[in-house]
């Protein structure tokens, strides 16, 4: 029997404390500290609508939030890349907006090709110190896929590893790319994984690595986890090689329903998409959160799909569920539950209410209308 998807996130509410296996306090790292505007009573949220299908799915979120009367005031945020001293950066106005609001929702971004720009997603993570990427993946009731019992949580280190961008030509025809692993970054994300597991009531933290080959880099990541585990006697630490993890999660995803997995950047990038394929068969249902010490950005992880942009075909579910994670993060739990239930019940209702990527016939606008009708 398929279970209804619930997006795990660190809440500020009593509901989360009831979910937890103990009365431990919630982690201070990554908690939302913003306050509503005293003149409007609404929270200001920076909105990076993105490229390609981004504006269409962003409009769907805006329409549904308006219908649900969510106390959010959107602040449009342009992150078109610019060069400063030869480095890719984003406009000061965008930096100021996100730094002020402490939270942002982001549609898909396309990095300009062949113009020397670094990935915009990486630029955002570096700019705001978003050290942890949280990717839940869970089966959706009423939407049949290969597996019906997927309930996975993966936390990916977001700032270094193979994605540090440290590359050079050794000699013509030979290039070298450096995998950067630091104690500080490893401790930050692994500690967050332990506290996240504690907060959502999961008794295991699994560190995914390949220290048998990358003895120094992955070895450091593993050693930091072992050291930190002494501070969390209620959470069991397990170590799994990346290749074993891939095999195990494909053959028996149910064995991870009580665990939080954490890993370096590249492994997390691959595993998170694998988890999404197992749970929903599509990135169109996958939410994501990028957590920093003070600032967090919630995003759809699929691409900008320029081939269907402007055709009213895009699936806004990933961005909607990311906005649900954002609302829970902000403590607006009742609104989060209302929107999540409406989205998932719409998907479960019939193929006519699913977009083409899910084998249905709905358009972006008709799906949005169906969700609003179920609020």
Coordinates of C-alpha atoms in Angstrom, one line a residue:
X1 CA 0.0 0.0 0.0
X2 CA 1.4 3.3 -1.0
X3 CA 1.9 6.0 1.7
X4 CA 1.2 9.7 1.3
X5 CA 4.2 11.8 0.7
X6 CA 5.2 14.0 3.6
X7 CA 8.0 16.4 3.0
X8 CA 10.4 16.1 6.0
X9 CA 11.9 19.4 7.1
X10 CA 13.0 21.1 10.3
X11 CA 9.9 22.7 11.7
X12 CA 9.5 25.3 14.4
X13 CA 6.2 23.8 15.5
X14 CA 5.0 21.4 18.2
X15 CA 4.1 19.0 15.5
X16 CA 7.8 18.2 14.8
X17 CA 8.5 17.7 18.5
X18 CA 5.7 15.1 18.5
X19 CA 7.3 13.3 15.6
X20 CA 10.7 13.2 17.3
X21 CA 11.8 10.2 19.2
X22 CA 13.0 12.4 22.1
X23 CA 12.6 15.8 23.6
X24 CA 15.9 17.1 22.2
X25 CA 15.8 20.8 21.1
X26 CA 15.8 21.5 17.4
X27 CA 19.2 22.5 15.9
X28 CA 19.9 26.2 15.8
X29 CA 21.9 25.9 12.6
X30 CA 19.7 26.5 9.6
X31 CA 16.6 27.7 11.5
X32 CA 14.6 30.5 10.1
X33 CA 14.8 33.7 12.2
X34 CA 12.9 36.1 9.9
X35 CA 9.9 38.1 11.1
X36 CA 6.8 39.2 9.2
X37 CA 6.7 42.8 7.9
X38 CA 5.1 44.8 10.8
X39 CA 3.0 46.9 8.3
X40 CA 1.5 44.0 6.3
X41 CA 1.8 41.0 8.7
X42 CA 3.3 39.1 5.8
X43 CA 6.7 37.5 5.3
X44 CA 8.8 38.8 2.5
X45 CA 10.3 36.0 0.4
X46 CA 12.7 36.5 -2.5
X47 CA 11.5 34.7 -5.7
X48 CA 14.0 33.7 -8.3
X49 CA 11.6 32.6 -11.1
X50 CA 14.3 31.1 -13.2
X51 CA 14.7 30.4 -17.0
X52 CA 12.7 28.4 -19.5
X53 CA 9.6 27.1 -17.8
X54 CA 10.6 28.9 -14.6
X55 CA 8.1 31.8 -15.0
X56 CA 5.2 29.5 -15.8
X57 CA 5.7 27.2 -12.8
X58 CA 6.4 30.2 -10.6
X59 CA 3.1 31.7 -11.6
X60 CA 1.4 28.5 -10.6
X61 CA 3.0 28.8 -7.1
X62 CA 1.9 32.4 -6.8
X63 CA -1.7 31.6 -7.9
X64 CA -2.0 28.7 -5.4
X65 CA -0.4 30.7 -2.6
X66 CA -2.9 33.5 -3.3
X67 CA -5.8 31.1 -3.2
X68 CA -4.6 29.6 0.0
X69 CA -4.2 33.1 1.6
X70 CA -0.6 32.3 2.6
X71 CA 0.9 35.4 4.4
X72 CA 3.7 35.8 1.9
X73 CA 4.8 38.8 -0.1
X74 CA 6.9 37.8 -3.1
X75 CA 9.9 39.9 -3.9
X76 CA 11.1 39.4 -7.5
X77 CA 14.8 38.6 -7.6
X78 CA 16.9 38.7 -10.8
X79 CA 20.1 36.6 -10.5
X80 CA 21.3 37.1 -14.1
X81 CA 25.1 36.4 -13.9
X82 CA 27.7 39.2 -14.1
X83 CA 31.5 39.1 -14.1
X84 CA 33.3 40.8 -11.2
X85 CA 37.1 40.6 -11.3
X86 CA 36.8 37.6 -13.7
X87 CA 34.4 35.7 -11.4
X88 CA 30.8 34.8 -11.9
X89 CA 28.6 36.6 -9.4
X90 CA 25.0 37.8 -9.0
X91 CA 23.7 41.4 -8.9
X92 CA 24.0 43.3 -5.6
X93 CA 20.2 43.9 -5.6
X94 CA 19.6 40.1 -5.5
X95 CA 22.2 39.6 -2.8
X96 CA 20.6 42.3 -0.7
X97 CA 17.1 40.9 -1.1
X98 CA 18.0 37.4 -0.1
X99 CA 20.2 38.5 2.7
X100 CA 17.4 40.7 4.1
X101 CA 14.6 38.1 3.7
X102 CA 16.7 35.1 4.8
X103 CA 14.7 32.8 2.6
X104 CA 14.2 32.4 -1.2
X105 CA 12.3 30.2 -3.6
X106 CA 14.0 29.4 -6.8
X107 CA 12.9 28.0 -10.2
X108 CA 15.3 26.3 -12.6
X109 CA 18.3 28.3 -13.8
X110 CA 20.2 27.8 -17.1
X111 CA 23.9 28.8 -16.9
X112 CA 25.0 30.6 -20.2
X113 CA 27.0 28.1 -22.3
X114 CA 30.3 29.1 -23.7
X115 CA 30.5 32.5 -22.0
X116 CA 32.8 31.5 -19.1
X117 CA 30.2 31.6 -16.4
X118 CA 30.4 29.3 -13.4
X119 CA 27.1 27.4 -12.6
X120 CA 24.6 29.8 -11.2
X121 CA 23.4 27.2 -8.7
X122 CA 27.0 26.8 -7.4
X123 CA 27.3 30.6 -7.3
X124 CA 24.2 30.9 -5.1
X125 CA 25.5 28.2 -2.8
X126 CA 28.9 29.9 -2.5
X127 CA 27.4 33.4 -2.1
X128 CA 25.1 32.5 0.8
X129 CA 27.0 29.7 2.4
X130 CA 24.3 27.1 1.6
X131 CA 26.2 24.1 3.0
X132 CA 23.5 21.4 3.0
X133 CA 21.3 20.2 0.3
X134 CA 18.3 18.3 1.7
X135 CA 16.5 16.0 -0.8
X136 CA 13.6 13.9 0.5
X137 CA 12.2 11.3 -1.9
X138 CA 9.0 9.5 -1.0
X139 CA 6.3 7.4 -2.9
X140 CA 3.1 9.3 -3.7
X141 CA -0.2 7.7 -2.9
X142 CA -2.2 7.0 -6.0
X143 CA 0.7 7.4 -8.4
X144 CA 2.0 4.0 -9.4
X145 CA 5.7 3.6 -10.0
X146 CA 8.1 0.6 -9.8
X147 CA 8.4 0.9 -6.1
X148 CA 5.6 1.8 -3.6
X149 CA 7.6 1.9 -0.4
X150 CA 10.2 4.6 -1.0
X151 CA 10.9 7.0 1.9
X152 CA 14.4 8.4 1.6
X153 CA 16.2 11.4 3.0
X154 CA 19.6 12.5 1.6
X155 CA 21.7 15.4 2.8
X156 CA 24.5 16.4 0.4
X157 CA 27.5 18.6 1.2
X158 CA 26.9 21.6 -1.0
X159 CA 30.1 23.7 -1.2
X160 CA 33.2 21.7 -2.1
X161 CA 34.2 18.2 -3.3
X162 CA 34.6 17.8 -7.0
X163 CA 32.4 20.8 -7.5
X164 CA 34.9 23.2 -6.0
X165 CA 35.8 24.3 -9.6
X166 CA 39.6 23.8 -9.1
X167 CA 40.9 22.6 -12.4
X168 CA 43.9 23.2 -14.6
X169 CA 45.8 21.9 -17.6
X170 CA 48.9 19.9 -16.6
X171 CA 50.1 19.6 -20.1
X172 CA 48.3 19.6 -23.5
X173 CA 45.9 16.7 -23.4
X174 CA 46.1 16.2 -19.6
X175 CA 43.9 18.1 -17.2
X176 CA 43.6 17.8 -13.4
X177 CA 40.5 18.4 -11.3
X178 CA 41.0 18.7 -7.5
X179 CA 38.5 17.3 -5.0
X180 CA 38.5 19.6 -2.0
X181 CA 37.4 18.2 1.3
X182 CA 37.8 20.2 4.5
X183 CA 37.2 19.4 8.1
X184 CA 35.1 22.5 8.7
X185 CA 32.7 21.8 5.8
X186 CA 32.5 18.1 6.6
X187 CA 31.7 18.7 10.3
X188 CA 29.1 21.3 9.4
X189 CA 27.1 19.0 7.1
X190 CA 27.5 15.8 9.1
X191 CA 26.5 17.6 12.3
X192 CA 23.4 18.9 10.4
X193 CA 22.6 15.4 9.3
X194 CA 22.7 14.1 12.9
X195 CA 20.5 16.9 14.1
X196 CA 18.1 16.5 11.2
X197 CA 17.8 12.8 11.9
X198 CA 17.1 13.5 15.5
X199 CA 14.5 16.2 14.7
X200 CA 12.5 13.9 12.3
X201 CA 12.8 10.8 14.5
X202 CA 15.2 8.7 12.4
X203 CA 17.6 6.6 14.5
X204 CA 20.3 6.1 11.8
X205 CA 22.8 8.3 10.0
X206 CA 24.5 6.7 7.1
X207 CA 27.7 8.3 5.8
X208 CA 28.3 7.4 2.1
X209 CA 31.9 7.4 1.0
X210 CA 34.7 5.7 -1.0
X211 CA 37.5 6.0 1.5
X212 CA 38.9 2.6 0.3
X213 CA 40.2 4.5 -2.8
X214 CA 40.1 8.2 -1.8
X215 CA 41.8 7.5 1.5
X216 CA 42.6 11.1 2.4
X217 CA 39.6 13.1 1.1
X218 CA 36.8 10.6 1.9
X219 CA 38.8 9.3 4.8
X220 CA 38.6 12.8 6.4
X221 CA 34.9 12.9 5.8
X222 CA 34.5 9.5 7.5
X223 CA 36.8 10.3 10.4
X224 CA 34.9 13.5 11.1
X225 CA 31.6 11.5 11.2
X226 CA 33.1 9.0 13.7
X227 CA 34.2 11.9 15.9
X228 CA 30.9 13.6 15.9
X229 CA 28.9 10.4 16.5
X230 CA 30.0 10.4 20.2
X231 CA 27.9 13.6 20.6
X232 CA 24.8 11.7 19.4
X233 CA 24.5 8.5 21.4
X234 CA 20.8 8.2 20.4
X235 CA 21.7 8.0 16.7
X236 CA 23.5 5.0 15.2
X237 CA 26.3 5.9 12.7
X238 CA 26.8 3.6 9.7
X239 CA 29.3 3.7 6.9
X240 CA 28.5 2.6 3.4
X241 CA 30.7 2.6 0.3
X242 CA 29.0 4.5 -2.5
X243 CA 28.8 1.5 -4.9
X244 CA 27.2 -0.6 -2.1
X245 CA 24.8 2.1 -1.3
X246 CA 23.6 2.4 -4.9
X247 CA 23.1 -1.4 -5.1
X248 CA 21.2 -1.5 -1.8
X249 CA 18.9 1.4 -2.4
X250 CA 17.9 0.0 -5.8
X251 CA 17.3 -3.5 -4.6
X252 CA 15.7 -2.6 -1.2
X253 CA 14.8 1.1 -0.7
X254 CA 12.6 0.2 2.2
X255 CA 15.7 -0.6 4.3
X256 CA 16.4 3.2 4.4
X257 CA 13.1 4.4 5.7
X258 CA 14.5 5.0 9.2
X259 CA 17.8 6.6 8.1
X260 CA 19.2 9.9 7.0
X261 CA 22.1 9.5 4.5
X262 CA 24.8 12.2 4.2
X263 CA 27.7 12.3 1.7
X264 CA 30.1 14.6 -0.2
X265 CA 29.0 16.7 -3.1
X266 CA 29.3 14.5 -6.2
X267 CA 27.9 11.4 -4.6
X268 CA 25.0 13.3 -3.3
X269 CA 24.3 14.8 -6.7
X270 CA 24.0 11.3 -8.2
X271 CA 22.3 9.6 -5.3
X272 CA 19.6 12.3 -5.0
X273 CA 18.5 11.9 -8.6
X274 CA 18.6 8.1 -8.2
X275 CA 16.3 8.4 -5.2
X276 CA 13.9 10.6 -7.1
X277 CA 13.7 8.1 -9.9
X278 CA 12.9 5.3 -7.4
X279 CA 10.2 7.3 -5.6
X280 CA 8.5 9.0 -8.4
X281 CA 10.2 8.2 -11.7
X282 CA 10.6 11.9 -12.3
X283 CA 12.4 15.0 -11.1
X284 CA 9.1 16.7 -11.6
X285 CA 7.9 15.6 -8.1
X286 CA 11.2 16.3 -6.3
X287 CA 11.6 19.1 -3.8
X288 CA 14.8 20.4 -2.5
X289 CA 16.2 22.7 0.2
X290 CA 19.6 24.4 0.4
X291 CA 20.4 25.3 4.0
X292 CA 22.8 27.8 5.4
X293 CA 23.5 29.1 8.9
X294 CA 21.0 31.9 8.4
X295 CA 19.8 31.9 4.8
X296 CA 18.0 29.0 3.0
X297 CA 17.0 28.7 -0.6
X298 CA 14.3 26.2 -1.7
X299 CA 14.3 25.0 -5.3
X300 CA 13.0 22.7 -8.0
X301 CA 15.9 20.5 -9.0
X302 CA 14.8 19.8 -12.6
X303 CA 16.1 21.7 -15.6
X304 CA 14.7 24.8 -17.3
X305 CA 13.3 22.7 -20.2
X306 CA 13.5 25.4 -22.9
X307 CA 11.9 23.0 -25.4
X308 CA 8.5 23.3 -23.7
X309 CA 8.8 26.8 -22.3
X310 CA 5.8 28.9 -23.0
X311 CA 3.7 25.9 -24.1
X312 CA 1.7 25.5 -20.9
X313 CA 3.0 21.9 -20.5
X314 CA 5.4 22.2 -17.5
X315 CA 4.8 20.4 -14.2
X316 CA 4.9 22.8 -11.3
X317 CA 4.8 20.1 -8.6
X318 CA 8.5 20.1 -7.7
X319 CA 8.5 23.9 -7.2
X320 CA 5.2 23.6 -5.2
X321 CA 6.6 20.9 -2.9
X322 CA 9.8 22.9 -2.5
X323 CA 7.6 25.8 -1.4
X324 CA 5.9 23.5 1.1
X325 CA 9.4 22.7 2.5
X326 CA 9.9 26.5 2.7
X327 CA 6.6 27.1 4.5
X328 CA 7.5 24.4 7.1
X329 CA 10.9 25.9 7.5
X330 CA 9.2 29.3 8.2
X331 CA 6.8 27.8 10.7
X332 CA 3.8 28.2 8.5
X333 CA 2.9 24.6 8.9
X334 CA -0.9 24.8 8.5
X335 CA -0.5 26.4 5.1
X336 CA 2.2 23.9 4.1
X337 CA -0.1 21.0 4.9
X338 CA -3.0 22.5 3.1
X339 CA -1.0 23.0 -0.1
X340 CA 0.8 19.7 0.1
X341 CA -2.5 17.8 0.6
X342 CA -4.1 19.6 -2.4
X343 CA -1.1 18.9 -4.7
X344 CA -0.8 15.3 -3.8
X345 CA -4.5 14.6 -3.9
X346 CA -4.7 16.2 -7.3
X347 CA -1.9 14.0 -8.7
X348 CA -3.6 10.9 -7.2
X349 CA -7.1 11.8 -8.5
X350 CA -6.7 10.9 -12.2
X351 CA -4.4 11.1 -15.2
X352 CA -6.5 14.1 -16.4
X353 CA -5.0 16.0 -13.5
X354 CA -1.4 15.0 -14.2
X355 CA 0.9 16.7 -16.6
X356 CA 2.5 14.9 -19.5
X357 CA 5.7 14.0 -17.7
X358 CA 3.6 11.9 -15.3
X359 CA 1.6 10.2 -18.2
X360 CA -1.3 12.6 -17.9
X361 CA -3.0 15.2 -20.1
X362 CA -3.2 18.2 -17.8
X363 CA -1.6 21.6 -18.8
X364 CA 0.2 23.8 -16.3
X365 CA -2.8 26.0 -15.9
X366 CA -5.4 23.2 -15.6
X367 CA -3.2 21.4 -13.0
X368 CA -3.0 24.7 -11.1
X369 CA -6.7 25.1 -11.2
X370 CA -7.3 21.6 -10.0
X371 CA -5.0 22.1 -7.0
X372 CA -6.8 25.4 -6.1
X373 CA -10.1 23.5 -6.2
X374 CA -8.8 21.0 -3.7
X375 CA -7.5 23.6 -1.2

